[in-house]
PDB file of C-alpha atoms and ligand atoms in Angstrom:
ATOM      1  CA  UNK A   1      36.313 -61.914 -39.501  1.00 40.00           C
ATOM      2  CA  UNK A   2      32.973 -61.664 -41.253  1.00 42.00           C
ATOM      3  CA  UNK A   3      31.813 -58.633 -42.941  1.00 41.00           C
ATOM      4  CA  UNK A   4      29.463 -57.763 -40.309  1.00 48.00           C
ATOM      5  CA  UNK A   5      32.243 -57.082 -37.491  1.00 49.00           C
ATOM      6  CA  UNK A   6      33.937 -53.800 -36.795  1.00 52.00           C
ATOM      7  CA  UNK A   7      37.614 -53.207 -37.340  1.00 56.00           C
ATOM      8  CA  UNK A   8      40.122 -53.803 -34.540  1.00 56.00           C
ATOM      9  CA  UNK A   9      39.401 -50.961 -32.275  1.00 64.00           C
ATOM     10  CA  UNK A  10      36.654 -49.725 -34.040  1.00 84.00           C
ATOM     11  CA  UNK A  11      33.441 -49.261 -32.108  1.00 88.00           C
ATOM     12  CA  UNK A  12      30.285 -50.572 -32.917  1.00 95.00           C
ATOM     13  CA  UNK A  13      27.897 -47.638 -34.728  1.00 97.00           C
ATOM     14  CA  UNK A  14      24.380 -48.105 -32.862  1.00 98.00           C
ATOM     15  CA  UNK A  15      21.853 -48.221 -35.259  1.00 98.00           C
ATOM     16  CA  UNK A  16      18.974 -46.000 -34.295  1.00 98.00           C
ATOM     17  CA  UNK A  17      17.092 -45.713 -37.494  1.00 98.00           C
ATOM     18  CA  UNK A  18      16.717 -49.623 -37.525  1.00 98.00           C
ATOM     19  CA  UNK A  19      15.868 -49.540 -34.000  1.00 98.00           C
ATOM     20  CA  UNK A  20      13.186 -46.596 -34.456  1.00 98.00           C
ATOM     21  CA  UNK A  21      11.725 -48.984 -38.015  1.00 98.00           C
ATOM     22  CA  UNK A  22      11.359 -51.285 -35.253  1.00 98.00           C
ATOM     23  CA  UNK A  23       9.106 -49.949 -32.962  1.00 98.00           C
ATOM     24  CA  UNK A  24       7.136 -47.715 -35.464  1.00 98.00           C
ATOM     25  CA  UNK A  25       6.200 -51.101 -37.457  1.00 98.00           C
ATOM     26  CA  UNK A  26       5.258 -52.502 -33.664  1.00 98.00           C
ATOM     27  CA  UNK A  27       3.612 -49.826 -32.926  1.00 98.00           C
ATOM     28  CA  UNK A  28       1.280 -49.988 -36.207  1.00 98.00           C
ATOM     29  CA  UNK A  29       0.957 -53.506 -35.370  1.00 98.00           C
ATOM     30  CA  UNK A  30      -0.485 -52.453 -31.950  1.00 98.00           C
ATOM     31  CA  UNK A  31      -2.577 -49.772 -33.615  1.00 98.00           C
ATOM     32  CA  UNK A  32      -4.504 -51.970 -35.924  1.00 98.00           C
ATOM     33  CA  UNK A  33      -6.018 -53.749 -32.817  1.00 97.00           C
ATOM     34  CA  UNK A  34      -6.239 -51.232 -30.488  1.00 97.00           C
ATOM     35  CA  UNK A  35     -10.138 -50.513 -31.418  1.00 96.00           C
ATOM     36  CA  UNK A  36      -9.546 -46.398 -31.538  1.00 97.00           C
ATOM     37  CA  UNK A  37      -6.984 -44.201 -33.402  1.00 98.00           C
ATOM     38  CA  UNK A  38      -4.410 -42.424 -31.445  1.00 98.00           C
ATOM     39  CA  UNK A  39      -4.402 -38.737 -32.737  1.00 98.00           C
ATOM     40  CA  UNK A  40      -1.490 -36.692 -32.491  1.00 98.00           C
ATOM     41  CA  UNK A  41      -1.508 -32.670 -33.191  1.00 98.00           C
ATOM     42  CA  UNK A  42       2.138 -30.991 -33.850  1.00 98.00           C
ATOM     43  CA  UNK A  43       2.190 -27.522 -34.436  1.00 98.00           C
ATOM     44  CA  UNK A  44       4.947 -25.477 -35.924  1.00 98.00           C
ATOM     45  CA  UNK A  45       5.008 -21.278 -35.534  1.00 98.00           C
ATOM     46  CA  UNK A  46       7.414 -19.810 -38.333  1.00 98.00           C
ATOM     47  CA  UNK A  47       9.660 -21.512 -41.137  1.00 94.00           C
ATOM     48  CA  UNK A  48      12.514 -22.700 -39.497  1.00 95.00           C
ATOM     49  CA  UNK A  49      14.342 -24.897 -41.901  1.00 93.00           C
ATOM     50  CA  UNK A  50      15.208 -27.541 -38.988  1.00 94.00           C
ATOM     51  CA  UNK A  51      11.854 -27.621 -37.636  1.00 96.00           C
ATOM     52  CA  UNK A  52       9.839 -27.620 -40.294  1.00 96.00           C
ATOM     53  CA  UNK A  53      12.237 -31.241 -40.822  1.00 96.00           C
ATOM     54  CA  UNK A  54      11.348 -32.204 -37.522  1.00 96.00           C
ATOM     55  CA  UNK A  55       7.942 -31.821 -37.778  1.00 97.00           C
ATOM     56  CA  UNK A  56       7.240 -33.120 -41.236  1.00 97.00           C
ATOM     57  CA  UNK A  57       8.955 -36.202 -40.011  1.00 97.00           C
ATOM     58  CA  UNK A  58       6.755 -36.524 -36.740  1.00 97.00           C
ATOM     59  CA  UNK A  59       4.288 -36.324 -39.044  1.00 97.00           C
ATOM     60  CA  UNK A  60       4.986 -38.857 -41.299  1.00 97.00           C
ATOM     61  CA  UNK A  61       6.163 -41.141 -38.653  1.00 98.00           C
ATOM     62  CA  UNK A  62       2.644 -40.773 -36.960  1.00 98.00           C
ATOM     63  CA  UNK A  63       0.758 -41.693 -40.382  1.00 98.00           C
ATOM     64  CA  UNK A  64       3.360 -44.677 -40.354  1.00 98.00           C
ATOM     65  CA  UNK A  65       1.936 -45.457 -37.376  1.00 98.00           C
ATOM     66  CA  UNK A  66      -1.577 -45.696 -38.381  1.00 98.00           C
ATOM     67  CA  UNK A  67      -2.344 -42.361 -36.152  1.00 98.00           C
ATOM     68  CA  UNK A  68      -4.548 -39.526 -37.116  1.00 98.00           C
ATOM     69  CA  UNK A  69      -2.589 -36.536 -37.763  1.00 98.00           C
ATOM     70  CA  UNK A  70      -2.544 -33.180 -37.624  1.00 98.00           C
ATOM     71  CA  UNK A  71      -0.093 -30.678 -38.142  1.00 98.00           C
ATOM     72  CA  UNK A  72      -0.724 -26.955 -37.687  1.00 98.00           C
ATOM     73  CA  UNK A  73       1.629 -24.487 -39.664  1.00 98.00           C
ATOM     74  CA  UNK A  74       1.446 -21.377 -38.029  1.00 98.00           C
ATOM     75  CA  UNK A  75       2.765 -18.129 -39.176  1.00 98.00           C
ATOM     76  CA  UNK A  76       5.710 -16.445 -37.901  1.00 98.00           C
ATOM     77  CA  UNK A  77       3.996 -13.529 -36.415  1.00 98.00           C
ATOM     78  CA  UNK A  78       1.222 -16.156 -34.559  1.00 98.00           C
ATOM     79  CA  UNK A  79       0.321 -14.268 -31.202  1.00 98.00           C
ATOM     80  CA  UNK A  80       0.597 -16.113 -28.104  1.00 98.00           C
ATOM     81  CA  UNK A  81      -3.027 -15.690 -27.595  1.00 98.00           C
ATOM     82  CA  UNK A  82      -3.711 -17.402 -30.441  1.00 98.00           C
ATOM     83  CA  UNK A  83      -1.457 -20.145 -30.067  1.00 98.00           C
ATOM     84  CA  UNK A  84      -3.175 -20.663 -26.142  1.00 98.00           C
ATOM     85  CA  UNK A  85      -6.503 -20.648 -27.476  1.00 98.00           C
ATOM     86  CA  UNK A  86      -5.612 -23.862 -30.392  1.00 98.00           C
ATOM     87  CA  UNK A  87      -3.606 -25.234 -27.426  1.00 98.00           C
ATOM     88  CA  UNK A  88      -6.844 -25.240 -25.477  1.00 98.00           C
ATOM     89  CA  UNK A  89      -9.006 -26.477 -28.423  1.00 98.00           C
ATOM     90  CA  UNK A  90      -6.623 -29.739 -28.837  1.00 98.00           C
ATOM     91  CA  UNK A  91      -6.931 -30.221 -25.079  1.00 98.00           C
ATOM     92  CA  UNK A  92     -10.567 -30.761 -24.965  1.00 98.00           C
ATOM     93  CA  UNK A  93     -10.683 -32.418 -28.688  1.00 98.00           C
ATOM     94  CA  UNK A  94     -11.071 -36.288 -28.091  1.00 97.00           C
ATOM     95  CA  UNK A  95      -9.390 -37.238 -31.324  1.00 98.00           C
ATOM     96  CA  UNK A  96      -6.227 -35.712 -30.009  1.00 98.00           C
ATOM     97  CA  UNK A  97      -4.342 -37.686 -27.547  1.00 98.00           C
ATOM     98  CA  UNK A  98      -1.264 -36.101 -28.310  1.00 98.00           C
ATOM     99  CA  UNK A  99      -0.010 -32.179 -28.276  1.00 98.00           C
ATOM    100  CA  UNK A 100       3.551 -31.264 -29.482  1.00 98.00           C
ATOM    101  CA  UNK A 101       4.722 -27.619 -30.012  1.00 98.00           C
ATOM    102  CA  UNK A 102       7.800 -27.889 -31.913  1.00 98.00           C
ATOM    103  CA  UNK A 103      10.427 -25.687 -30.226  1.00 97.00           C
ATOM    104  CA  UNK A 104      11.907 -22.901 -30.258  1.00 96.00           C
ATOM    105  CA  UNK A 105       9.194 -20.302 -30.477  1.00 98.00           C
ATOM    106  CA  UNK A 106       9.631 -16.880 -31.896  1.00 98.00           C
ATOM    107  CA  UNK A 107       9.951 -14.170 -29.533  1.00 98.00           C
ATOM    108  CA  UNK A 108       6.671 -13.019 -28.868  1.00 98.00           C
ATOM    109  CA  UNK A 109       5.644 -16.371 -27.365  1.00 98.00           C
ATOM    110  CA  UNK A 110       6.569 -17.110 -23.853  1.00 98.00           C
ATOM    111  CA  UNK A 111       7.529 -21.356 -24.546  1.00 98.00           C
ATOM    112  CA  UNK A 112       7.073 -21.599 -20.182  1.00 98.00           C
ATOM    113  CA  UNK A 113       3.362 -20.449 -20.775  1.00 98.00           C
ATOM    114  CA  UNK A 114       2.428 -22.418 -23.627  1.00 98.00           C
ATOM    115  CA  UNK A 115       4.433 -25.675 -22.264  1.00 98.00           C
ATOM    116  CA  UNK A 116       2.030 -24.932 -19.499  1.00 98.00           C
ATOM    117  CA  UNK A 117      -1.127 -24.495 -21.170  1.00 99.00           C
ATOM    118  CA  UNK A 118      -0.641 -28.268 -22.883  1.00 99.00           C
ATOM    119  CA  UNK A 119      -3.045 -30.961 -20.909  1.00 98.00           C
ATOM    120  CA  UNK A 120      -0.235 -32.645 -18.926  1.00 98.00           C
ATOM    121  CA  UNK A 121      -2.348 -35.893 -19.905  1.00 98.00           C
ATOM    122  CA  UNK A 122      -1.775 -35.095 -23.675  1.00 98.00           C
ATOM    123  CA  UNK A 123       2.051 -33.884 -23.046  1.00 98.00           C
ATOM    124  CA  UNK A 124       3.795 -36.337 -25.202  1.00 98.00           C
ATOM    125  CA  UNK A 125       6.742 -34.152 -25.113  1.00 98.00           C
ATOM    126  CA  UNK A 126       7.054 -34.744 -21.359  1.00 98.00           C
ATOM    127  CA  UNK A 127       7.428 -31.067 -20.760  1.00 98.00           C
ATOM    128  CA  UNK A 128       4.892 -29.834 -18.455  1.00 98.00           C
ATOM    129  CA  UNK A 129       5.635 -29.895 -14.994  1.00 98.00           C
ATOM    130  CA  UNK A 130       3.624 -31.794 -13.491  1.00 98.00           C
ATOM    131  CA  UNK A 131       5.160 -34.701 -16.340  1.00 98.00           C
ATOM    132  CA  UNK A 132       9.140 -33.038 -15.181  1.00 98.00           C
ATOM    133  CA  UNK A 133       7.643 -33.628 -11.168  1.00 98.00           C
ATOM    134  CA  UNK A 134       6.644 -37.063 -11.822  1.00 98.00           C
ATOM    135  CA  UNK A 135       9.811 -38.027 -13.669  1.00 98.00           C
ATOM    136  CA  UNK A 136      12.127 -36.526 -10.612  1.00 97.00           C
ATOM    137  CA  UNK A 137      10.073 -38.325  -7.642  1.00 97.00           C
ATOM    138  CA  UNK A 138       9.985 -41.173  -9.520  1.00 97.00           C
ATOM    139  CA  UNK A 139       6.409 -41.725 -10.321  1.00 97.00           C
ATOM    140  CA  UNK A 140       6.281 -43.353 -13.838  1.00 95.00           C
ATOM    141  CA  UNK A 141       2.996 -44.796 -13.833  1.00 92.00           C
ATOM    142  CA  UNK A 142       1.165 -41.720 -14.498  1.00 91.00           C
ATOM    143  CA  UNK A 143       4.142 -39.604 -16.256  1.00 97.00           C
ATOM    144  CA  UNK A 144       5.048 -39.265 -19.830  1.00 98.00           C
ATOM    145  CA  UNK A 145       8.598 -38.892 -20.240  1.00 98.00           C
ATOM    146  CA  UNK A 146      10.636 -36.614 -22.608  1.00 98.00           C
ATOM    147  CA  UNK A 147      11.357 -38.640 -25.738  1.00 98.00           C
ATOM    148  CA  UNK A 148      15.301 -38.083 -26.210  1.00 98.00           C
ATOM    149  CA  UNK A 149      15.710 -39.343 -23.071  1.00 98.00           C
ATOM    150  CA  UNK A 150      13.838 -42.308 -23.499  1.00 98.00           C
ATOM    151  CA  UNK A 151      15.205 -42.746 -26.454  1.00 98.00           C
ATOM    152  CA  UNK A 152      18.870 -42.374 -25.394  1.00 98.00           C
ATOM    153  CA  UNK A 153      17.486 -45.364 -22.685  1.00 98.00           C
ATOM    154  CA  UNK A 154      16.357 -47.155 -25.462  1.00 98.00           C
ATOM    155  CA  UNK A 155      19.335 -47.531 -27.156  1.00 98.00           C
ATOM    156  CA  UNK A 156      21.532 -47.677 -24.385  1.00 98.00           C
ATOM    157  CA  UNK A 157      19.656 -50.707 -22.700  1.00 98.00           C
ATOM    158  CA  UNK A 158      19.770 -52.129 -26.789  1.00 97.00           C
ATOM    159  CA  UNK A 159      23.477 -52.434 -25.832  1.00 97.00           C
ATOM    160  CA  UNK A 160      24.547 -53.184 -22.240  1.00 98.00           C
ATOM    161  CA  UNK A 161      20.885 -55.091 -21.922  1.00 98.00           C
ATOM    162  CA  UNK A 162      17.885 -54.006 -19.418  1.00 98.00           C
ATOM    163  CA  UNK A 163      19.959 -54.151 -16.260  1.00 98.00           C
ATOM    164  CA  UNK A 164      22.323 -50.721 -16.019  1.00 98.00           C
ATOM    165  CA  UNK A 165      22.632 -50.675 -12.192  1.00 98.00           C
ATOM    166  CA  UNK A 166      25.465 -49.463 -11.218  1.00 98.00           C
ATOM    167  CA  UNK A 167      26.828 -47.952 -14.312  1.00 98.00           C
ATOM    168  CA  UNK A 168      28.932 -44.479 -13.984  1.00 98.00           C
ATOM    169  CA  UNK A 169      26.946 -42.160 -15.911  1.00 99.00           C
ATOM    170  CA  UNK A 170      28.255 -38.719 -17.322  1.00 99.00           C
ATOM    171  CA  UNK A 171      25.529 -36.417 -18.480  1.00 99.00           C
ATOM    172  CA  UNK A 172      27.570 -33.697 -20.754  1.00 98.00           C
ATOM    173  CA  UNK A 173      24.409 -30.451 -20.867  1.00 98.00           C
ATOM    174  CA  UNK A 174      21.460 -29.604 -18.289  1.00 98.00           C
ATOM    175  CA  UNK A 175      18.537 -28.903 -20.357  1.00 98.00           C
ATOM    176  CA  UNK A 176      15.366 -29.169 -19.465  1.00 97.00           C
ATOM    177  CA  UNK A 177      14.568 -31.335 -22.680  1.00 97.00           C
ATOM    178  CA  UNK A 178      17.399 -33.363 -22.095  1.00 98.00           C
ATOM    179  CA  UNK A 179      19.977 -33.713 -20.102  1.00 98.00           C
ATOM    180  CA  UNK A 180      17.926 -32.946 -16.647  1.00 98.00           C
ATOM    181  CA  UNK A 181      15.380 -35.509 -17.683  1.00 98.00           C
ATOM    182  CA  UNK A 182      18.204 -38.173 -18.989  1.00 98.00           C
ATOM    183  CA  UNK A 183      19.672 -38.063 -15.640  1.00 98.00           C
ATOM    184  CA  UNK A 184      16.788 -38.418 -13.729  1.00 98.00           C
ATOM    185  CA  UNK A 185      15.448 -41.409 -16.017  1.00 98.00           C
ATOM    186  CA  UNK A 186      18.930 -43.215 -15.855  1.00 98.00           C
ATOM    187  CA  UNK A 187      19.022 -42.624 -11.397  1.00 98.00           C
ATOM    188  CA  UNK A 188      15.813 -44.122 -11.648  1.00 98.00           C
ATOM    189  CA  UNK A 189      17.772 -47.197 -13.424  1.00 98.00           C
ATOM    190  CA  UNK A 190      19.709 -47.314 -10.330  1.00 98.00           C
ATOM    191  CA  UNK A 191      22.784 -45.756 -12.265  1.00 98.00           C
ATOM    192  CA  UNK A 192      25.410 -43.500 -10.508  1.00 98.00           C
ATOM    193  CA  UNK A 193      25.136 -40.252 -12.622  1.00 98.00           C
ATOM    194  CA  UNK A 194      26.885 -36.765 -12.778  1.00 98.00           C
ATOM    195  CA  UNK A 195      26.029 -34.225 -14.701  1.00 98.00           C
ATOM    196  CA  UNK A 196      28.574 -32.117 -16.634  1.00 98.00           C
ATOM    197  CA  UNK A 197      27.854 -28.268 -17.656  1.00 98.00           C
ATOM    198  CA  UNK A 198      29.310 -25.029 -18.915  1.00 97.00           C
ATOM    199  CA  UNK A 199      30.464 -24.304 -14.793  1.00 98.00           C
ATOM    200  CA  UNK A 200      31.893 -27.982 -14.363  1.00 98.00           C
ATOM    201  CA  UNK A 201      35.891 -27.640 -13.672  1.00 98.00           C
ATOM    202  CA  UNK A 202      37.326 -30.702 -15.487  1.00 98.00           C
ATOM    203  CA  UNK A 203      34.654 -31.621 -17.930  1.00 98.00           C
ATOM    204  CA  UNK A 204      36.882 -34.276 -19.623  1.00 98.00           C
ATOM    205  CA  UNK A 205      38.346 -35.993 -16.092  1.00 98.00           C
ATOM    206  CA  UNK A 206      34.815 -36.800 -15.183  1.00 98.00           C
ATOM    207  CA  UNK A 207      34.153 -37.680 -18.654  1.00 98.00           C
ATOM    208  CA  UNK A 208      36.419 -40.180 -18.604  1.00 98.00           C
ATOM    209  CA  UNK A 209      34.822 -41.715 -15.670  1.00 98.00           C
ATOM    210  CA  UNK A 210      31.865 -42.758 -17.522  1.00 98.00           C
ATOM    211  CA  UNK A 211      30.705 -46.463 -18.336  1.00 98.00           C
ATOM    212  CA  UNK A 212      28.087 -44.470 -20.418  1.00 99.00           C
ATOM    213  CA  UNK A 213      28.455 -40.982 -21.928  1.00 99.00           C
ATOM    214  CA  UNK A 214      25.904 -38.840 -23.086  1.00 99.00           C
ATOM    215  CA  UNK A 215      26.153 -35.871 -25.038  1.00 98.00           C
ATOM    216  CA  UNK A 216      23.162 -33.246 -24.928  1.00 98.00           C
ATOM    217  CA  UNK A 217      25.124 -29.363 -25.661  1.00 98.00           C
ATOM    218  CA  UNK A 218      24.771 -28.439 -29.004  1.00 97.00           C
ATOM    219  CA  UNK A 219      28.768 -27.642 -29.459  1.00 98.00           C
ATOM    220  CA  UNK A 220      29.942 -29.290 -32.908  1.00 98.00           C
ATOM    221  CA  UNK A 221      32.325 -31.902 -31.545  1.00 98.00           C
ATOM    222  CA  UNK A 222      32.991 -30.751 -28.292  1.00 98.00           C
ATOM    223  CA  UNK A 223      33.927 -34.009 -26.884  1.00 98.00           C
ATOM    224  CA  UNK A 224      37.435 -35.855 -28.047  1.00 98.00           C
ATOM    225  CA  UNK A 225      38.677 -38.926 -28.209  1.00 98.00           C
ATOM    226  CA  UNK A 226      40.450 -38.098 -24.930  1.00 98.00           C
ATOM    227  CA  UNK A 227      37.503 -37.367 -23.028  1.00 98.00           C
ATOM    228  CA  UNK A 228      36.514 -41.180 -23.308  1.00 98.00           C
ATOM    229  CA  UNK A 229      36.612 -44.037 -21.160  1.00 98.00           C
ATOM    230  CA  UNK A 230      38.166 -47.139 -23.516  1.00 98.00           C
ATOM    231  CA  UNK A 231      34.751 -49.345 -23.625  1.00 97.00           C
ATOM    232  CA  UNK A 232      32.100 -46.685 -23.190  1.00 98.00           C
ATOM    233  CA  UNK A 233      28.773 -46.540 -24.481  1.00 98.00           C
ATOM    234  CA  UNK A 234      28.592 -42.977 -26.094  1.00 98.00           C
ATOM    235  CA  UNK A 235      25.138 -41.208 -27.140  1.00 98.00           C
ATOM    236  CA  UNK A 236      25.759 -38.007 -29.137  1.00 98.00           C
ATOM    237  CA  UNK A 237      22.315 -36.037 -28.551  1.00 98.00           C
ATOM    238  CA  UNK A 238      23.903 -32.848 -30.594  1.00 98.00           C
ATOM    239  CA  UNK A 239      22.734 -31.960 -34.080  1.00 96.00           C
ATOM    240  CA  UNK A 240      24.829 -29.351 -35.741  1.00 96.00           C
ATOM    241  CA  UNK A 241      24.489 -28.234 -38.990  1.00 95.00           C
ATOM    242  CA  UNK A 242      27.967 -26.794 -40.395  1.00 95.00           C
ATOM    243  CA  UNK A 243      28.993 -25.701 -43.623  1.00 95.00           C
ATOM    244  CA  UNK A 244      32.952 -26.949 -44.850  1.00 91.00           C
ATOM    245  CA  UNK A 245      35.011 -24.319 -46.147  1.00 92.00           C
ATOM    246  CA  UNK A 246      33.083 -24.729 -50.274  1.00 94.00           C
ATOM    247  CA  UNK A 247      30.005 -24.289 -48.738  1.00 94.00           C
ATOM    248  CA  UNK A 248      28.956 -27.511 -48.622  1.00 94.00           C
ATOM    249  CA  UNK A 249      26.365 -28.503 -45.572  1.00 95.00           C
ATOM    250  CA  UNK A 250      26.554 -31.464 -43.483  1.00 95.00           C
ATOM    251  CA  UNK A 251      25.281 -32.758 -39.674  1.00 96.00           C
ATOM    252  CA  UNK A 252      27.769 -33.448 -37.243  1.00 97.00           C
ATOM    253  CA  UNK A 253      27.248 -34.289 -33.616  1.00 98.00           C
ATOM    254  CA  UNK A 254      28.492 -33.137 -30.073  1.00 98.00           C
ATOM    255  CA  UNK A 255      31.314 -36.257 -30.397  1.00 98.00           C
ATOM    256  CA  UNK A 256      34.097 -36.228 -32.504  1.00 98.00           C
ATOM    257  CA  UNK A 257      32.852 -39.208 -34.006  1.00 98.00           C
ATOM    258  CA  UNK A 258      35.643 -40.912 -35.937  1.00 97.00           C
ATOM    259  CA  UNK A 259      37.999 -40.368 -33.202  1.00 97.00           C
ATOM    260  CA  UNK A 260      35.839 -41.295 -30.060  1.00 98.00           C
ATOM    261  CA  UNK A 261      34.936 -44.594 -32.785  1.00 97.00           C
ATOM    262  CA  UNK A 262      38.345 -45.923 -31.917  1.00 96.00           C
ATOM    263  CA  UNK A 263      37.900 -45.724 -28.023  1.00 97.00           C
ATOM    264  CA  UNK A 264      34.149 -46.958 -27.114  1.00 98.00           C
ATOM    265  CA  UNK A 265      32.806 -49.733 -26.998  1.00 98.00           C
ATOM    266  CA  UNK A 266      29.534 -48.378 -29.268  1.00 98.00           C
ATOM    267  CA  UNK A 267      28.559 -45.092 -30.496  1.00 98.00           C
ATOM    268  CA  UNK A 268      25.805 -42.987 -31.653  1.00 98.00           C
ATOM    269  CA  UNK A 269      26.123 -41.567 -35.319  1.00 98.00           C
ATOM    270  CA  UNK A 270      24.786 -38.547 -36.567  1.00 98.00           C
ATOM    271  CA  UNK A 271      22.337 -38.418 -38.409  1.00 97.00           C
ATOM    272  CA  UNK A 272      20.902 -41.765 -38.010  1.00 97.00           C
ATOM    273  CA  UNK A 273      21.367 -42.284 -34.329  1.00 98.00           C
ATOM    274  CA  UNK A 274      19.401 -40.986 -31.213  1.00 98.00           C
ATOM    275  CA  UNK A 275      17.459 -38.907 -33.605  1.00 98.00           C
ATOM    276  CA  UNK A 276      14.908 -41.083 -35.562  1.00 98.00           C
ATOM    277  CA  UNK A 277      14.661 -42.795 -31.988  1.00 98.00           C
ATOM    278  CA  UNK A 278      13.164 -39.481 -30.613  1.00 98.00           C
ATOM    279  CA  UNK A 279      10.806 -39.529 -33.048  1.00 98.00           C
ATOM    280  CA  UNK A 280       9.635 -43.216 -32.613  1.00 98.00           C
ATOM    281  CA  UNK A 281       9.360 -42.330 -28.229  1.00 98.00           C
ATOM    282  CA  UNK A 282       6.842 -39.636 -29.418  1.00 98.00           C
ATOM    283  CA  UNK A 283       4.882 -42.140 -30.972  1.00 98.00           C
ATOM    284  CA  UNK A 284       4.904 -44.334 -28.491  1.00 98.00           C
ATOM    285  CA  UNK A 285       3.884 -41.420 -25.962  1.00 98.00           C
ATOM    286  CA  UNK A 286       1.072 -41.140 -28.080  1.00 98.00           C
ATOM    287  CA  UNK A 287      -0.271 -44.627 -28.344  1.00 98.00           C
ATOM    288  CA  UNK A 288       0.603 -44.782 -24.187  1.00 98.00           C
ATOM    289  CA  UNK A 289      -1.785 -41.674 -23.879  1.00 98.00           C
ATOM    290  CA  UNK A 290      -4.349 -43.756 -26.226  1.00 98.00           C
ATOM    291  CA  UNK A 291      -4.186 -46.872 -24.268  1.00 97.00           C
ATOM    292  CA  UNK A 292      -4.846 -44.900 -21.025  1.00 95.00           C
ATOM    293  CA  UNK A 293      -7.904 -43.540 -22.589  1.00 87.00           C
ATOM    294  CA  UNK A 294      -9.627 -47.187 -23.021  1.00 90.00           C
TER     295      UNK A 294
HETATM  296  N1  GUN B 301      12.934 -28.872 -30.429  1.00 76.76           N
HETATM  297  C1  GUN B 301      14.051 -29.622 -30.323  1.00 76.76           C
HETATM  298  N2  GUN B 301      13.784 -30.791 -29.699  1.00 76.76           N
HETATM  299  C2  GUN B 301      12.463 -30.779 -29.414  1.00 76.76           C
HETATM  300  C3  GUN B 301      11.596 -31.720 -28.789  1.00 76.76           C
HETATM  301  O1  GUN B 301      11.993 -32.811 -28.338  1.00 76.76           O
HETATM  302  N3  GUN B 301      10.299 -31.337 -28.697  1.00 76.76           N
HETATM  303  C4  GUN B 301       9.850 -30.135 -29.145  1.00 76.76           C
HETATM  304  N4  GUN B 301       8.559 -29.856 -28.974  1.00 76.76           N
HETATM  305  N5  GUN B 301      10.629 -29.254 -29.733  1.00 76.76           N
HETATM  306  C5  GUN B 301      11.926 -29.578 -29.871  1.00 76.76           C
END
């Protein structure tokens, strides 16, 4: 056994950070002959200690990238009149081909109307309906698709290769940023796919059905090593932040990793898994919105 191979029964930890290096470097590599400079615009509202993370690291991935960037730091008490009206500036600004509002909002901004209010064109979050419409009938050519989702595809397709038809695939959470979108982009892959929520009777039987489980809830290590199909492919979306009993802070995903390691095939950590890949799908959004532009 070399020093590169798992243990006996140990599944293989899917590197999404390497991945993610990947693309970003190809998608510099793109940039530098491309002839314009994708822009992207991320704004924050508030000082939420996870999104200000997020968006720092968008960011920085985007100046990796070779992109123009711009990132708005709004205050907490931002109206959501003012927030439409910079929306609506970045929609008719031809540097920006990109428009990410970093989620959640505080409670004086509707997130419907300014998801809304986003160019649909520029929505490299994939949000906007019209993007959500195209994904569910199917029309890709003009859509731009949520980025966990294609990132989650991304990886997946890194492991069982391009051709997934015909794989049983469990969706665990129904959000509209993932796990509606990750079903629809995997039934478009000619998967069979069911989608698990808080009202599913059984979550774990139908769990156990999957060739490919993904995990999108947001419930520290909800799923066990029970839940799990021996040889599945297992994304873990979830990023929790917990504290141990000393006070000590760590990230742990929706999988009970070191269990469900022993029964798949290949699994997602956390950090370092379907997260930096997000990031890198929002960059590519960006430079696809560029490249429509020419
Ligand atoms: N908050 C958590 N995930 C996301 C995301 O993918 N996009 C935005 N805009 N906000 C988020």
């Amino acid at each position: 056994m070399n020093s590169t191979v798992s243990p006996l029964n140990a599944a293989k930890r899917i590197d999404g950070k390497g991945c993610a290096d990947q693309i970003i470097a190809s998608i510099a590599d793109r940039v530098a002959i491309l002839g314009i400079q994708p822009g992207l615009a991320v704004i924050l509202v508030g000082a939420d200690s996870a999104s200000q993370t997020y968006v720092n690291s968008k960011s920085k991935r985007a100046k990796e990238c070779g992109f123009y960037s711009a990132q708005y730091d709004l205050p907490e008490d931002t109206s959501e009149v003012a927030l439409l009206e910079l929306i609506e500036q970045l929609n008719v600004d031809d540097q920006i081909h990109g428009i990410l509002v970093q989620l959640p909002l505080p409670d004086q901004i509707d997130p419907e109307k300014v998801i809304q209010a986003i160019d649909p064109t520029k929505d490299v979050d994939g949000f906007h309906f019209n993007n959500a419409g195209r994904l569910q009938a199917g029309a890709l050519e003009q859509a731009l698709i949520p980025c966990t989702p294609l990132g989650c595809l991304h990886l997946i397709q890194h492991e069982l290769g391009a051709e997934l038809r015909g794989k049983h695939v469990v969706v665990v959470g129904r959000s509209n940023i993932v796990g509606k979108p990750v079903a629809s982009l995997l039934l478009q892959q000619d998967c069979t796919v069911t989608t698990v929520h808080s009202g599913t009777v059984n979550p774990e039987q139908i769990c156990r059905l999957a060739d490919i489980l993904i995990v999108a809830v947001g419930v520290p290590q909800l799923v066990k090593a029970d839940w799990v199909k021996p040889g599945a492919v297992v994304i873990d979306v979830g990023i929790n932040y917990v504290e141990d009993s000393s006070g000590k802070g760590r990230l742990i995903g929706d999988v009970h990793f070191d269990a469900v390691a022993e029964k798949a095939a290949a699994i997602t950590p956390v950090p370092g898994g379907v997260g930096p890949m997000t990031i890198a799908m929002l960059m590519q959004n960006t430079l696809l919105v560029a490249e429509r532009a020419l």
